[in-house]
Short mmCIF file of C-alpha atoms and ligand atoms in Angstrom, two decimals:
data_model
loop_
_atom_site.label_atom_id
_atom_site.label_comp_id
_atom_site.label_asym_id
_atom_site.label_seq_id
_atom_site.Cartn_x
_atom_site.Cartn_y
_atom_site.Cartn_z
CA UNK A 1 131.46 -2.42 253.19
CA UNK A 2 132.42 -4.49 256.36
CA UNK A 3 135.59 -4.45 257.90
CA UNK A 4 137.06 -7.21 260.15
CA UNK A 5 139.32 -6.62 263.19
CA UNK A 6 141.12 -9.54 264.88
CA UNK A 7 141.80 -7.82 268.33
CA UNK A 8 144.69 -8.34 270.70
CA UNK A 9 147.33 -7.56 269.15
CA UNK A 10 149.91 -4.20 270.14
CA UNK A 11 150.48 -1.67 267.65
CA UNK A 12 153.97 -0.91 267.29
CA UNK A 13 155.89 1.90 264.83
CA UNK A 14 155.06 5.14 262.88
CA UNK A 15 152.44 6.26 261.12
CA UNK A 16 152.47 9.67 258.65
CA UNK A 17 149.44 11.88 259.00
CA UNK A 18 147.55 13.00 256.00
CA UNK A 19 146.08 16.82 255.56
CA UNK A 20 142.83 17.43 257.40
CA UNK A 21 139.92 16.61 256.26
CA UNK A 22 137.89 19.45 257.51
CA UNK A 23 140.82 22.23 255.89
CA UNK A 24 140.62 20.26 252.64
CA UNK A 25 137.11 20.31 252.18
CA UNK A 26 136.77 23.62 252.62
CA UNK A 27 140.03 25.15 250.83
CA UNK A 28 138.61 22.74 247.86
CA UNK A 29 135.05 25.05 248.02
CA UNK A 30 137.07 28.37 248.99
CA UNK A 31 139.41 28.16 245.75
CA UNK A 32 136.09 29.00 243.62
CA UNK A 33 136.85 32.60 244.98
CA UNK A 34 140.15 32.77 243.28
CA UNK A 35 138.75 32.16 239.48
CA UNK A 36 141.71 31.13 238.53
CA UNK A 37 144.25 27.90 239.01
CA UNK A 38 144.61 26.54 242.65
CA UNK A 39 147.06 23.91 243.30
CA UNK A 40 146.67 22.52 247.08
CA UNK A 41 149.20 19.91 248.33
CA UNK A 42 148.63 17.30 251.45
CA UNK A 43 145.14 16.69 250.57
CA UNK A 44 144.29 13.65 251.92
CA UNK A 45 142.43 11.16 249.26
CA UNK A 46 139.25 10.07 251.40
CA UNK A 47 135.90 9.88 250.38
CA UNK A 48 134.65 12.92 251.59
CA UNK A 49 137.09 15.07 249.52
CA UNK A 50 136.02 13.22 246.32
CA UNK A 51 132.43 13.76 247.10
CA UNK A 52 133.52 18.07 247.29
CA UNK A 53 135.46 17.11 244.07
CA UNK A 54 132.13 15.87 242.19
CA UNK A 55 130.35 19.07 243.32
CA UNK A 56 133.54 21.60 241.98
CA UNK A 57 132.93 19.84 238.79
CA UNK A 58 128.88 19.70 238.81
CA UNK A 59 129.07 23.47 238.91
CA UNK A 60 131.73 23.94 236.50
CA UNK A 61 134.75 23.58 238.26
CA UNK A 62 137.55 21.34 236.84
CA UNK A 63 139.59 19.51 239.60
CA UNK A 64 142.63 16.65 238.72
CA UNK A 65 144.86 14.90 240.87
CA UNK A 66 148.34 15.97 239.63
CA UNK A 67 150.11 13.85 242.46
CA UNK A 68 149.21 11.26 244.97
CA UNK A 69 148.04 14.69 246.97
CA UNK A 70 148.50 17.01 245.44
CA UNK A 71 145.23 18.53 243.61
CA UNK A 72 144.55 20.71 240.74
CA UNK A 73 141.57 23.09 240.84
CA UNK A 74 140.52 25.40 237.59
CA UNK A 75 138.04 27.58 238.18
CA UNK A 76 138.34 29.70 234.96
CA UNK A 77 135.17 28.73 232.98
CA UNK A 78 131.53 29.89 234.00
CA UNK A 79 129.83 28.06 237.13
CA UNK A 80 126.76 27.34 238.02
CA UNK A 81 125.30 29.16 240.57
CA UNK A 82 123.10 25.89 241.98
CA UNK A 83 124.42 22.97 243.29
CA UNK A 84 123.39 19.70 242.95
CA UNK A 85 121.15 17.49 245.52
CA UNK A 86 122.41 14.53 244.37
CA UNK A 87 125.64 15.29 246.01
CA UNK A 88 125.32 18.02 248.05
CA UNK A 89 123.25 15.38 250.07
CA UNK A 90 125.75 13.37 250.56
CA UNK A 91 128.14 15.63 252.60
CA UNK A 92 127.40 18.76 255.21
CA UNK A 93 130.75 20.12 253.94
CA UNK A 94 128.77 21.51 250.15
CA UNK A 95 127.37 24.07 252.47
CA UNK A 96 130.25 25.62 252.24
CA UNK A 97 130.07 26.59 248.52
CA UNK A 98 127.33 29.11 250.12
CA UNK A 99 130.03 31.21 251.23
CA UNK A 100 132.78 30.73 248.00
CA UNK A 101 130.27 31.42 245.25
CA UNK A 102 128.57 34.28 247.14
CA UNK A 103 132.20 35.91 246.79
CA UNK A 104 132.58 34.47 243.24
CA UNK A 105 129.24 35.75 242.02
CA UNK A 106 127.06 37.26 244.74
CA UNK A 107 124.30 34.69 244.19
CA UNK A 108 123.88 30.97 245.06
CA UNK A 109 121.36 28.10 245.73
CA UNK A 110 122.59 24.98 247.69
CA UNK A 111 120.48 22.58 248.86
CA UNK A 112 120.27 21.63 252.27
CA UNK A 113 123.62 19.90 253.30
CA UNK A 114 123.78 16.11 254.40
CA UNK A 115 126.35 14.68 256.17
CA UNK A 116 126.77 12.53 259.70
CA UNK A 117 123.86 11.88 261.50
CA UNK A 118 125.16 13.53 265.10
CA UNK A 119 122.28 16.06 265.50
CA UNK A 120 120.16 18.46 263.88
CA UNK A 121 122.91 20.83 262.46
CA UNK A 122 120.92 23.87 261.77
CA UNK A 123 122.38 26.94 259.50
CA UNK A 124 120.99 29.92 261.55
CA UNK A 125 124.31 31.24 262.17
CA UNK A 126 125.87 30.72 258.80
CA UNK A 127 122.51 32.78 257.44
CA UNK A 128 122.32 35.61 259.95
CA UNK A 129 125.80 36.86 258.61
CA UNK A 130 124.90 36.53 254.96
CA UNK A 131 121.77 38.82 255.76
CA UNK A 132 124.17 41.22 257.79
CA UNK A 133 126.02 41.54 255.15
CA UNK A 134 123.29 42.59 252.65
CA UNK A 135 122.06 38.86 251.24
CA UNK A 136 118.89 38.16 250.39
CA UNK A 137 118.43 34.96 251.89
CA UNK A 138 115.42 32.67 251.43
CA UNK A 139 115.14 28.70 252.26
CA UNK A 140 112.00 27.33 250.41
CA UNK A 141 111.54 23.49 248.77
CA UNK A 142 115.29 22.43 250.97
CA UNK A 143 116.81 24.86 249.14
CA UNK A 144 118.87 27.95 250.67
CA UNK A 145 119.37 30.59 248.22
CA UNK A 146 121.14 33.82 248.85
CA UNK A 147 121.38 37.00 246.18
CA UNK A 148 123.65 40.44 247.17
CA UNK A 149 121.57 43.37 247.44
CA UNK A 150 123.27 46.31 248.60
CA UNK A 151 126.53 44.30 250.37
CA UNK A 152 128.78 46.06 253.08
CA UNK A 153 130.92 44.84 255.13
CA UNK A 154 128.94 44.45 259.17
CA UNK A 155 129.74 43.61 262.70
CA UNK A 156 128.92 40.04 262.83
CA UNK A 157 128.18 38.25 266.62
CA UNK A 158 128.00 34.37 266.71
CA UNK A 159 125.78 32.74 269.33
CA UNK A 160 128.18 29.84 269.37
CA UNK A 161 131.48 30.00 267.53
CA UNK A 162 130.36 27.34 264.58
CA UNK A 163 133.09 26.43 262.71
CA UNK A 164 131.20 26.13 259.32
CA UNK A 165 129.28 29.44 260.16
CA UNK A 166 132.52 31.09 260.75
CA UNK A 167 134.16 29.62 257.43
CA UNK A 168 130.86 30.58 255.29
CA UNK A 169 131.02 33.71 256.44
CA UNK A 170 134.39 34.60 256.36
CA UNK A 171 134.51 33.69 252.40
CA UNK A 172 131.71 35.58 251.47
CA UNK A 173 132.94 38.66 253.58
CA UNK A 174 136.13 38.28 251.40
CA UNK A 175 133.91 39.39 248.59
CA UNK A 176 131.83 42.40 250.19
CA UNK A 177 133.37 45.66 250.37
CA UNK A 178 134.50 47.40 253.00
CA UNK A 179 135.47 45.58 256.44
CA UNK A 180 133.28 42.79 258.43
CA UNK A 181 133.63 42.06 261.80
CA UNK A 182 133.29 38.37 262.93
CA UNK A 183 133.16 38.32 266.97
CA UNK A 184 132.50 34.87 268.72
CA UNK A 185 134.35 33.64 265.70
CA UNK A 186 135.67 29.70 265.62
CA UNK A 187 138.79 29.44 266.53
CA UNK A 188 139.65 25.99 265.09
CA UNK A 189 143.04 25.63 263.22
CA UNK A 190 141.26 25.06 260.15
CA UNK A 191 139.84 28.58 260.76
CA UNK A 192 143.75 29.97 260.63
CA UNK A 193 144.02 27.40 257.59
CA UNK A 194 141.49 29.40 255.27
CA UNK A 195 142.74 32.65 256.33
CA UNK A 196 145.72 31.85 254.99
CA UNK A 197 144.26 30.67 252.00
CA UNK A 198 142.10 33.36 251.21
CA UNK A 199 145.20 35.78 251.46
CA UNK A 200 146.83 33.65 248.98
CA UNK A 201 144.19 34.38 246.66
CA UNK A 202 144.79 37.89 247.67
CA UNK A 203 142.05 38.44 250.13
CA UNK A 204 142.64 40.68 253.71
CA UNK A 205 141.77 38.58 256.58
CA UNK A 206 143.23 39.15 260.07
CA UNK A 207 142.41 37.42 263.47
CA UNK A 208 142.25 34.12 262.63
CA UNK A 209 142.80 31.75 265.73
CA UNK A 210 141.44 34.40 268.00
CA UNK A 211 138.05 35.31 268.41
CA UNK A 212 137.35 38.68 266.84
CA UNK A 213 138.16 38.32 262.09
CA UNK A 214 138.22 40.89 260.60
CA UNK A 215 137.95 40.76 256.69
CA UNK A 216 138.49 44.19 254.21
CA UNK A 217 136.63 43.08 251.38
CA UNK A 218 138.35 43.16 248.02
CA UNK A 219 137.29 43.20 244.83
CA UNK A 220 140.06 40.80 242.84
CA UNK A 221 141.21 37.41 243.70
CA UNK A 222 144.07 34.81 242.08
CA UNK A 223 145.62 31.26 241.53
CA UNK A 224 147.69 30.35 244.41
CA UNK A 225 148.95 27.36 245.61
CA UNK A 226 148.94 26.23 249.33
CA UNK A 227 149.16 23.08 251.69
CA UNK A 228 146.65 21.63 253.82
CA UNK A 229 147.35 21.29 257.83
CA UNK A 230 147.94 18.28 259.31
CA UNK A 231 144.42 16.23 260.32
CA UNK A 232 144.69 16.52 264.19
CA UNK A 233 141.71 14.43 264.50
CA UNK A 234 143.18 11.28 262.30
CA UNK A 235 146.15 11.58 264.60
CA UNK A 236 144.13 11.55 267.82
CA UNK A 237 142.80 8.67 266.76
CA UNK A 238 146.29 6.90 265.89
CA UNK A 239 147.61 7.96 269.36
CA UNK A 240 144.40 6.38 271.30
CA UNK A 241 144.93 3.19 268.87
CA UNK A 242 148.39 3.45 270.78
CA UNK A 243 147.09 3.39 274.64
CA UNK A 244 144.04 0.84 273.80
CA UNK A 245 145.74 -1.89 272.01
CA UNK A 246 148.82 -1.43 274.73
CA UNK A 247 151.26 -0.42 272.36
CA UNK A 248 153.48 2.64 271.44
CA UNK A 249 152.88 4.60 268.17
CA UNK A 250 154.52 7.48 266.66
CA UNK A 251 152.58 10.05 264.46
CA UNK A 252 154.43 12.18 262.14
CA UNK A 253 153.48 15.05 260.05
CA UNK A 254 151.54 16.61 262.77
CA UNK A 255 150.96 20.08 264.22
CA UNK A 256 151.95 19.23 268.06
CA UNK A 257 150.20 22.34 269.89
CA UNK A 258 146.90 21.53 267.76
CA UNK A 259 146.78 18.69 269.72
CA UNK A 260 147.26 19.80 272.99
CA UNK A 261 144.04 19.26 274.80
CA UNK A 262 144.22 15.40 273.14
CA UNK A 263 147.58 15.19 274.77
CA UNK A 264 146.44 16.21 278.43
CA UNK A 265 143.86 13.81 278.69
CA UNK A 266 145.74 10.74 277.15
CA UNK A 267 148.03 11.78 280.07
CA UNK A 268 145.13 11.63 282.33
CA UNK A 269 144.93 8.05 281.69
CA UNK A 270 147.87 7.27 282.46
CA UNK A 271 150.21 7.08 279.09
CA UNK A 272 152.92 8.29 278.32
CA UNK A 273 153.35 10.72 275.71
CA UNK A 274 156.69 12.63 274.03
CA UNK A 275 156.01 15.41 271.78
CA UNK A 276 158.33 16.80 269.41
CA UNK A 277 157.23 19.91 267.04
CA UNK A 278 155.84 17.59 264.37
CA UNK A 279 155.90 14.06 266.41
CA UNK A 280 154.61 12.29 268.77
CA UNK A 281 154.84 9.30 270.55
CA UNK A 282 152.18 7.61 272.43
CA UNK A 283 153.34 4.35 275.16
CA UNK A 284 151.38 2.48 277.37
CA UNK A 285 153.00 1.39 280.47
CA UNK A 286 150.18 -0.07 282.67
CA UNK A 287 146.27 0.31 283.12
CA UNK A 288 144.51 2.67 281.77
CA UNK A 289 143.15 5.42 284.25
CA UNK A 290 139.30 6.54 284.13
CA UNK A 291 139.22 10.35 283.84
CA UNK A 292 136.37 12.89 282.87
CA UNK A 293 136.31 14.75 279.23
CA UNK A 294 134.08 17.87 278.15
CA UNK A 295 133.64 18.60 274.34
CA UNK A 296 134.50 22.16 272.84
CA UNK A 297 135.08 24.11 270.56
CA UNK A 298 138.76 24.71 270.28
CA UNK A 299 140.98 24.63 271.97
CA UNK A 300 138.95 22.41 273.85
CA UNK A 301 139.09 18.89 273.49
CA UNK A 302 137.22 18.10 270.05
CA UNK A 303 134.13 16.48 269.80
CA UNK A 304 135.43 14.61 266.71
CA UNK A 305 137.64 12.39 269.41
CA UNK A 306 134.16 11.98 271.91
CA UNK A 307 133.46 8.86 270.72
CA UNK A 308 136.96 6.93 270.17
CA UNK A 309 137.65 8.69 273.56
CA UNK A 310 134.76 6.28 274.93
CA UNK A 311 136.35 3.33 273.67
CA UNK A 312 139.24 3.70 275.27
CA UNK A 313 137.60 4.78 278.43
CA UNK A 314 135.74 1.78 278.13
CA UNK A 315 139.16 -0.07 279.44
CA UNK A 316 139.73 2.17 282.24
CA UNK A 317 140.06 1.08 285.61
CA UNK A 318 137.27 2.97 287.24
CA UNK A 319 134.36 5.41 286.23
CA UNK A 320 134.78 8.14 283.49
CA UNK A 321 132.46 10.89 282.74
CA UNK A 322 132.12 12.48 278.87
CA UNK A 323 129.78 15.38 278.49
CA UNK A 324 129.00 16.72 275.15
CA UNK A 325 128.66 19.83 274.66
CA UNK A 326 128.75 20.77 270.98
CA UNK A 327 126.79 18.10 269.19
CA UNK A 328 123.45 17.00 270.88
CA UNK A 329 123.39 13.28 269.07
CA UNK A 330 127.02 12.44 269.49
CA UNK A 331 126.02 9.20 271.55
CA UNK A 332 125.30 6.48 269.39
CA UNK A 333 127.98 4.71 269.48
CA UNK A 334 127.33 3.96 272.95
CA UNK A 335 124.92 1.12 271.67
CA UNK A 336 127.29 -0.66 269.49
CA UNK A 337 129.90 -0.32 272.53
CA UNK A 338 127.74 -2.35 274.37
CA UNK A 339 127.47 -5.06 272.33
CA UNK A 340 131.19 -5.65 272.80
CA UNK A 341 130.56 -5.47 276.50
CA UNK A 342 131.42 -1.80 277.44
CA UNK A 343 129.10 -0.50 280.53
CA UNK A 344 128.15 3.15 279.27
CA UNK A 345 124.74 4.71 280.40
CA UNK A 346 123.82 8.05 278.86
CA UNK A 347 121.60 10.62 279.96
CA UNK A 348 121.49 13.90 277.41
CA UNK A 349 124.73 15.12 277.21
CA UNK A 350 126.49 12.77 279.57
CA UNK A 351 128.07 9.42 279.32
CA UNK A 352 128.65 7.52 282.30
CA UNK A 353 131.05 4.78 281.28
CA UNK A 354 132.28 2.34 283.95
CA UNK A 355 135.49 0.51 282.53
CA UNK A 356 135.61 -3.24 282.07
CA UNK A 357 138.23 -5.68 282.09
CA UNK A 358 137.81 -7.11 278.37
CA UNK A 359 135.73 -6.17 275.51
CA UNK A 360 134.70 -8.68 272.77
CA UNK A 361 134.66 -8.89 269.28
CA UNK A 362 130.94 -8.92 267.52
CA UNK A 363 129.29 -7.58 264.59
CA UNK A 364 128.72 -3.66 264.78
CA UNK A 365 127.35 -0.99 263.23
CA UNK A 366 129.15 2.55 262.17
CA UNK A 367 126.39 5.03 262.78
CA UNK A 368 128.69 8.11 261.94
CA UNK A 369 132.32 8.61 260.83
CA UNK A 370 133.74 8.99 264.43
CA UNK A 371 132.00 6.05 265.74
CA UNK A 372 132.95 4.31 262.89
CA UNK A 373 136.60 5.13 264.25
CA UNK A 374 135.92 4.04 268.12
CA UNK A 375 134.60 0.74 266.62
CA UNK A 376 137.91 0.39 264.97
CA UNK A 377 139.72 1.28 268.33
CA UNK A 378 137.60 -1.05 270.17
CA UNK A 379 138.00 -3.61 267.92
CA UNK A 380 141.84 -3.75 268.05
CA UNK A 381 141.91 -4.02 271.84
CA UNK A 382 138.62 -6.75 271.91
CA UNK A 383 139.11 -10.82 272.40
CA UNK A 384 138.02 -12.19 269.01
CA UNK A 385 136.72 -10.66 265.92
CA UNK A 386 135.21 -7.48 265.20
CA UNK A 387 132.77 -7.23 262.22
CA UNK A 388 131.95 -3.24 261.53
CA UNK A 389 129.11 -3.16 259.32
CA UNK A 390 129.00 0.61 257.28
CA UNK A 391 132.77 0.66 257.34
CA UNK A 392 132.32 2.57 254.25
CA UNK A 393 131.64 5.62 256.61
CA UNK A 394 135.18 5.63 258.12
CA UNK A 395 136.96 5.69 254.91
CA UNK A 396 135.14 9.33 255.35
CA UNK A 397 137.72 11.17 256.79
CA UNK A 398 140.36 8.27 257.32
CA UNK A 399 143.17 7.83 254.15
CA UNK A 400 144.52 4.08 253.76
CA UNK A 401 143.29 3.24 257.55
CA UNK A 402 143.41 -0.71 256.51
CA UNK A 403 147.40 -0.42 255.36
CA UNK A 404 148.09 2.43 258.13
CA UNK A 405 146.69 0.17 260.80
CA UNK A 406 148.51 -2.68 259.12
CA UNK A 407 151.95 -1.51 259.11
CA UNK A 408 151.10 -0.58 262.44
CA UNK A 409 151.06 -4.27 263.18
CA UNK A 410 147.04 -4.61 263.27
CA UNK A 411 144.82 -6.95 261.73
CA UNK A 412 142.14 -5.05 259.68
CA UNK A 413 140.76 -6.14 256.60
CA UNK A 414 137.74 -5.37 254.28
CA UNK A 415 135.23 -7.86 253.56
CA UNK A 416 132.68 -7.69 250.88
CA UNK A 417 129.56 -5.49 251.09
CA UNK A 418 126.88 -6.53 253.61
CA UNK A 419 124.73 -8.68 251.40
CA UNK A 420 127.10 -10.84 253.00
CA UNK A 421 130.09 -12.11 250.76
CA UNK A 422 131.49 -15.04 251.91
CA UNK A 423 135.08 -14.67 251.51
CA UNK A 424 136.48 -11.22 253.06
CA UNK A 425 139.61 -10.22 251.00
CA UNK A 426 142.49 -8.43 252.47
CA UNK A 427 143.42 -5.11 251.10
C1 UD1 B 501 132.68 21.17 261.75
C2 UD1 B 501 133.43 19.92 261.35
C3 UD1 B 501 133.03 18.76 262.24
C4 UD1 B 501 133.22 19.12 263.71
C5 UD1 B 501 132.50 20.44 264.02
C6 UD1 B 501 132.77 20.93 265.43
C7 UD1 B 501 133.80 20.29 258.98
C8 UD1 B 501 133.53 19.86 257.60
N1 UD1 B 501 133.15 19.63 259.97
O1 UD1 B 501 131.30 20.92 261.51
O2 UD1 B 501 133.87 17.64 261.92
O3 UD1 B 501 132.66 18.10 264.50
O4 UD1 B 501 132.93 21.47 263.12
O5 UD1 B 501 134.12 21.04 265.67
O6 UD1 B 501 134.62 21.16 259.23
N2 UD1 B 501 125.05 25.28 264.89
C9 UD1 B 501 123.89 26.00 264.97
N3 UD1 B 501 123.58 26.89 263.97
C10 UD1 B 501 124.39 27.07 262.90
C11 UD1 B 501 125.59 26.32 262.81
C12 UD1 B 501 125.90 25.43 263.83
O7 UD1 B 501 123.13 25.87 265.93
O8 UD1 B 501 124.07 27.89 262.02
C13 UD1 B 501 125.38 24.31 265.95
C14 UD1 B 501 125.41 22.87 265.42
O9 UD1 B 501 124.14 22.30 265.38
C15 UD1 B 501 126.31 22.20 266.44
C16 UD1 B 501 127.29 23.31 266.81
O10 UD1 B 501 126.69 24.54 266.40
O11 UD1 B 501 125.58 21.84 267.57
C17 UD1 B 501 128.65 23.17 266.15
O12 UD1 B 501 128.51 23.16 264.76
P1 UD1 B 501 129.63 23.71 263.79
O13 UD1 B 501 130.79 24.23 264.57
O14 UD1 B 501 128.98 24.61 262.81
O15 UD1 B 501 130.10 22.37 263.05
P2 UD1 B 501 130.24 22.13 261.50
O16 UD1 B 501 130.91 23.31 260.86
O17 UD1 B 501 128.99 21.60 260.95
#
């Protein structure tokens, strides 16, 4: 899929934010657990989540939409204990099932996840807890299989507080008796998101935002229904659409404090931003100022907003610095950044980008959802046309970008797949 982008033009209104992606994908794997019904409201409809929806019902999961999102998951029937490569390939996010069928059934086989291409994205961590926690683990023929022997809940210390380590483990420990221990835990509100969840189901986790869990095991789980947080990444992106094209947005539906470190450095370059609890506005009232951004892990700023944080740094007046410091590949986008006439050098971790008076439109690739996204950015604030080959990738982890952007006052539209269709046809 292509999308075009006729640049220039101010974006101007409100836009609602949908429920995270990264909660939603893995409340969707963490229901297994509760063997029962699961009803889960604000899930956003994006590509990702149907791809976790196509491995709930591979393994014998049944999964409906009973609203526009709101989503029905019955996990009442027998599973599989395996999933399948042909989608678990597709998305990083079925590693998570490791950690919800463990609990279910105390033995699993997933195949080594997929997903963006932004580094090597090893499981070490997620597989050291399963084995303190008395798994079995063995990876042979890109498989990763893990069988309870004598389970107990452990002490549990993360090298680096990975967020899908943290979530794997943290399900499975739901599921073990007696009480586990997770120190150097994430911290990410999606963290506090499936805590909540698994208590809904009955489970006993406290801690959850700081970083020490601790999980009692239990033995019983049920139904429950819950809503999906805010995605504080897809409004980042909407308030950076805001300062690059020169205009003011609102986002609503959002969790103000989880955006916190966005906030500070959009006011580091210079724009003005009003926050309410669940609002907030975004203006631009001159240039853009060059400032320097480090990624971490929360509360730090997110590495999911590195790269459309380069685009609009890309328009500063002056030299920025980014250094990344959670994924080692997160640069690629750099490349395609050029082509519009962005001056970014990288070396390792670091991007050096000197801001330029005007970028221009030109065809571009999407080497990863977020870069996908700072194409997007770029393109609204570029002379000309922007042609984003792999669009396909932002649609992701973005819901309805075309019509958001739209009724934002944008001019985005998909064209036909990259074979090259003449006529592009507005959605
Ligand atoms: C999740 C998010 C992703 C976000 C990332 C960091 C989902 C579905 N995805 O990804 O959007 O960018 O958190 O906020 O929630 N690592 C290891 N060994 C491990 C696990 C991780 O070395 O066993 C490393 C990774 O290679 C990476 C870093 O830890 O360099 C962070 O990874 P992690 O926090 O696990 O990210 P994900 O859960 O994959």
């Amino acid at each position: 899929m292509k999308l075009l982008i006729e640049g220039g033009r101010r974006l101007q209104g409100r836009v609602r934010i949908s429920g995270a992606k990264n909660s939603a994908l893995v409340l969707i794997a963490a229901s297994a657990i509760s063997g029962g019904e699961v009803i889960l409201d604000n899930v956003p409809k994006i590509s990702d989540v149907l791809t976790q929806l196509e491995i709930v019902r591979a393994i014998g999961g049944r999964a409906s939409w009973t609203g526009e999102n709101t989503l029905c998951l019955d996990w009442s029937g027998p599973l599989e204990g395996e999933l399948p490569y042909v989608h678990a390939k597709k998305l990083r996010a079925s590693n998570l099932f490791l950690g919800a069928l463990a609990a279910r059934q105390k033995r699993v086989k997933i195949p080594l996840p997929g997903g963006c291409n932004i580094g090597s994205r090893p499981m070490d961590l997620h597989l050291k807890g399963f084995h303190l926690l008395g798994y079995q683990v063995s990876m042979k023929h890109g498989f990763i299989e893990a069988r309870a022997g004598k389970i107990e809940g452990n002490r549990i210390y993360l090298d680096f507080p990975s967020v899908g380590a943290t979530e794997n483990i943290m399900m499975a420990a739901a599921g073990t008796p007696g009480i586990t221990v997770i120190e150097n835990a994430a911290r990410e509100p999606e963290i506090v998101d499936l805590a909540g969840f698994l208590n809904a189901m009955g489970g006993r986790v406290r801690g959850a935002g700081t970083d020490v869990i601790k999980i009692e095991g239990v033995s019983e789980f049920r139904g429950a229904r819950f809503s999906v947080i805010p995605d504080r990444i897809e409004a980042g992106t909407y308030l950076i659409a805001a300062g690059i094209s020169g205009g003011e947005v609102t986002v609503e539906n959002v969790i103000t404090r989880h955006l916190q470190p966005v906030i500070a450095k959009l006011q580091d370059v210079g724009l003005d931003v009003a926050a309410g609890e669940d609002r907030i506005t975004v203006r631009r009232r001159g240039d853009l100022l060059p400032t320097d951004v480090k990624t971490l892990p929360y509360p730090g700023f997110p590495t999911d907003l590195q790269s459309p944080m380069m685009a609009l740094l890309s328009l500063a007046r002056g030299t920025s610095i980014i250094v990344e410091n959670v994924f080692e590949n997160r640069f690629q986008v750099a490349d395609e950044l050029k082509r519009m006439g962005a001056k970014i050098r990288v070396k390792g971790q670091t991007a050096v980008i000197e801001g330029v008076e005007r970028l221009y439109g030109t065809q571009v690739r999407a080497t990863d959802l977020r870069a996908g996204a700072a194409l997007l950015l770029a393109g609204l604030a570029a002379g000309g046309v922007t042609e984003i080959l792999q669009a396909e990738l932002i649609a992701r982890g973005y819901e309805k970008v075309v019509e958001k952007l739209g009724a934002l006052g944008a001019a985005v539209r998909v064209a036909g797949d990259e074979s090259g269709e003449p006529g592009a046809k507005s959605v």
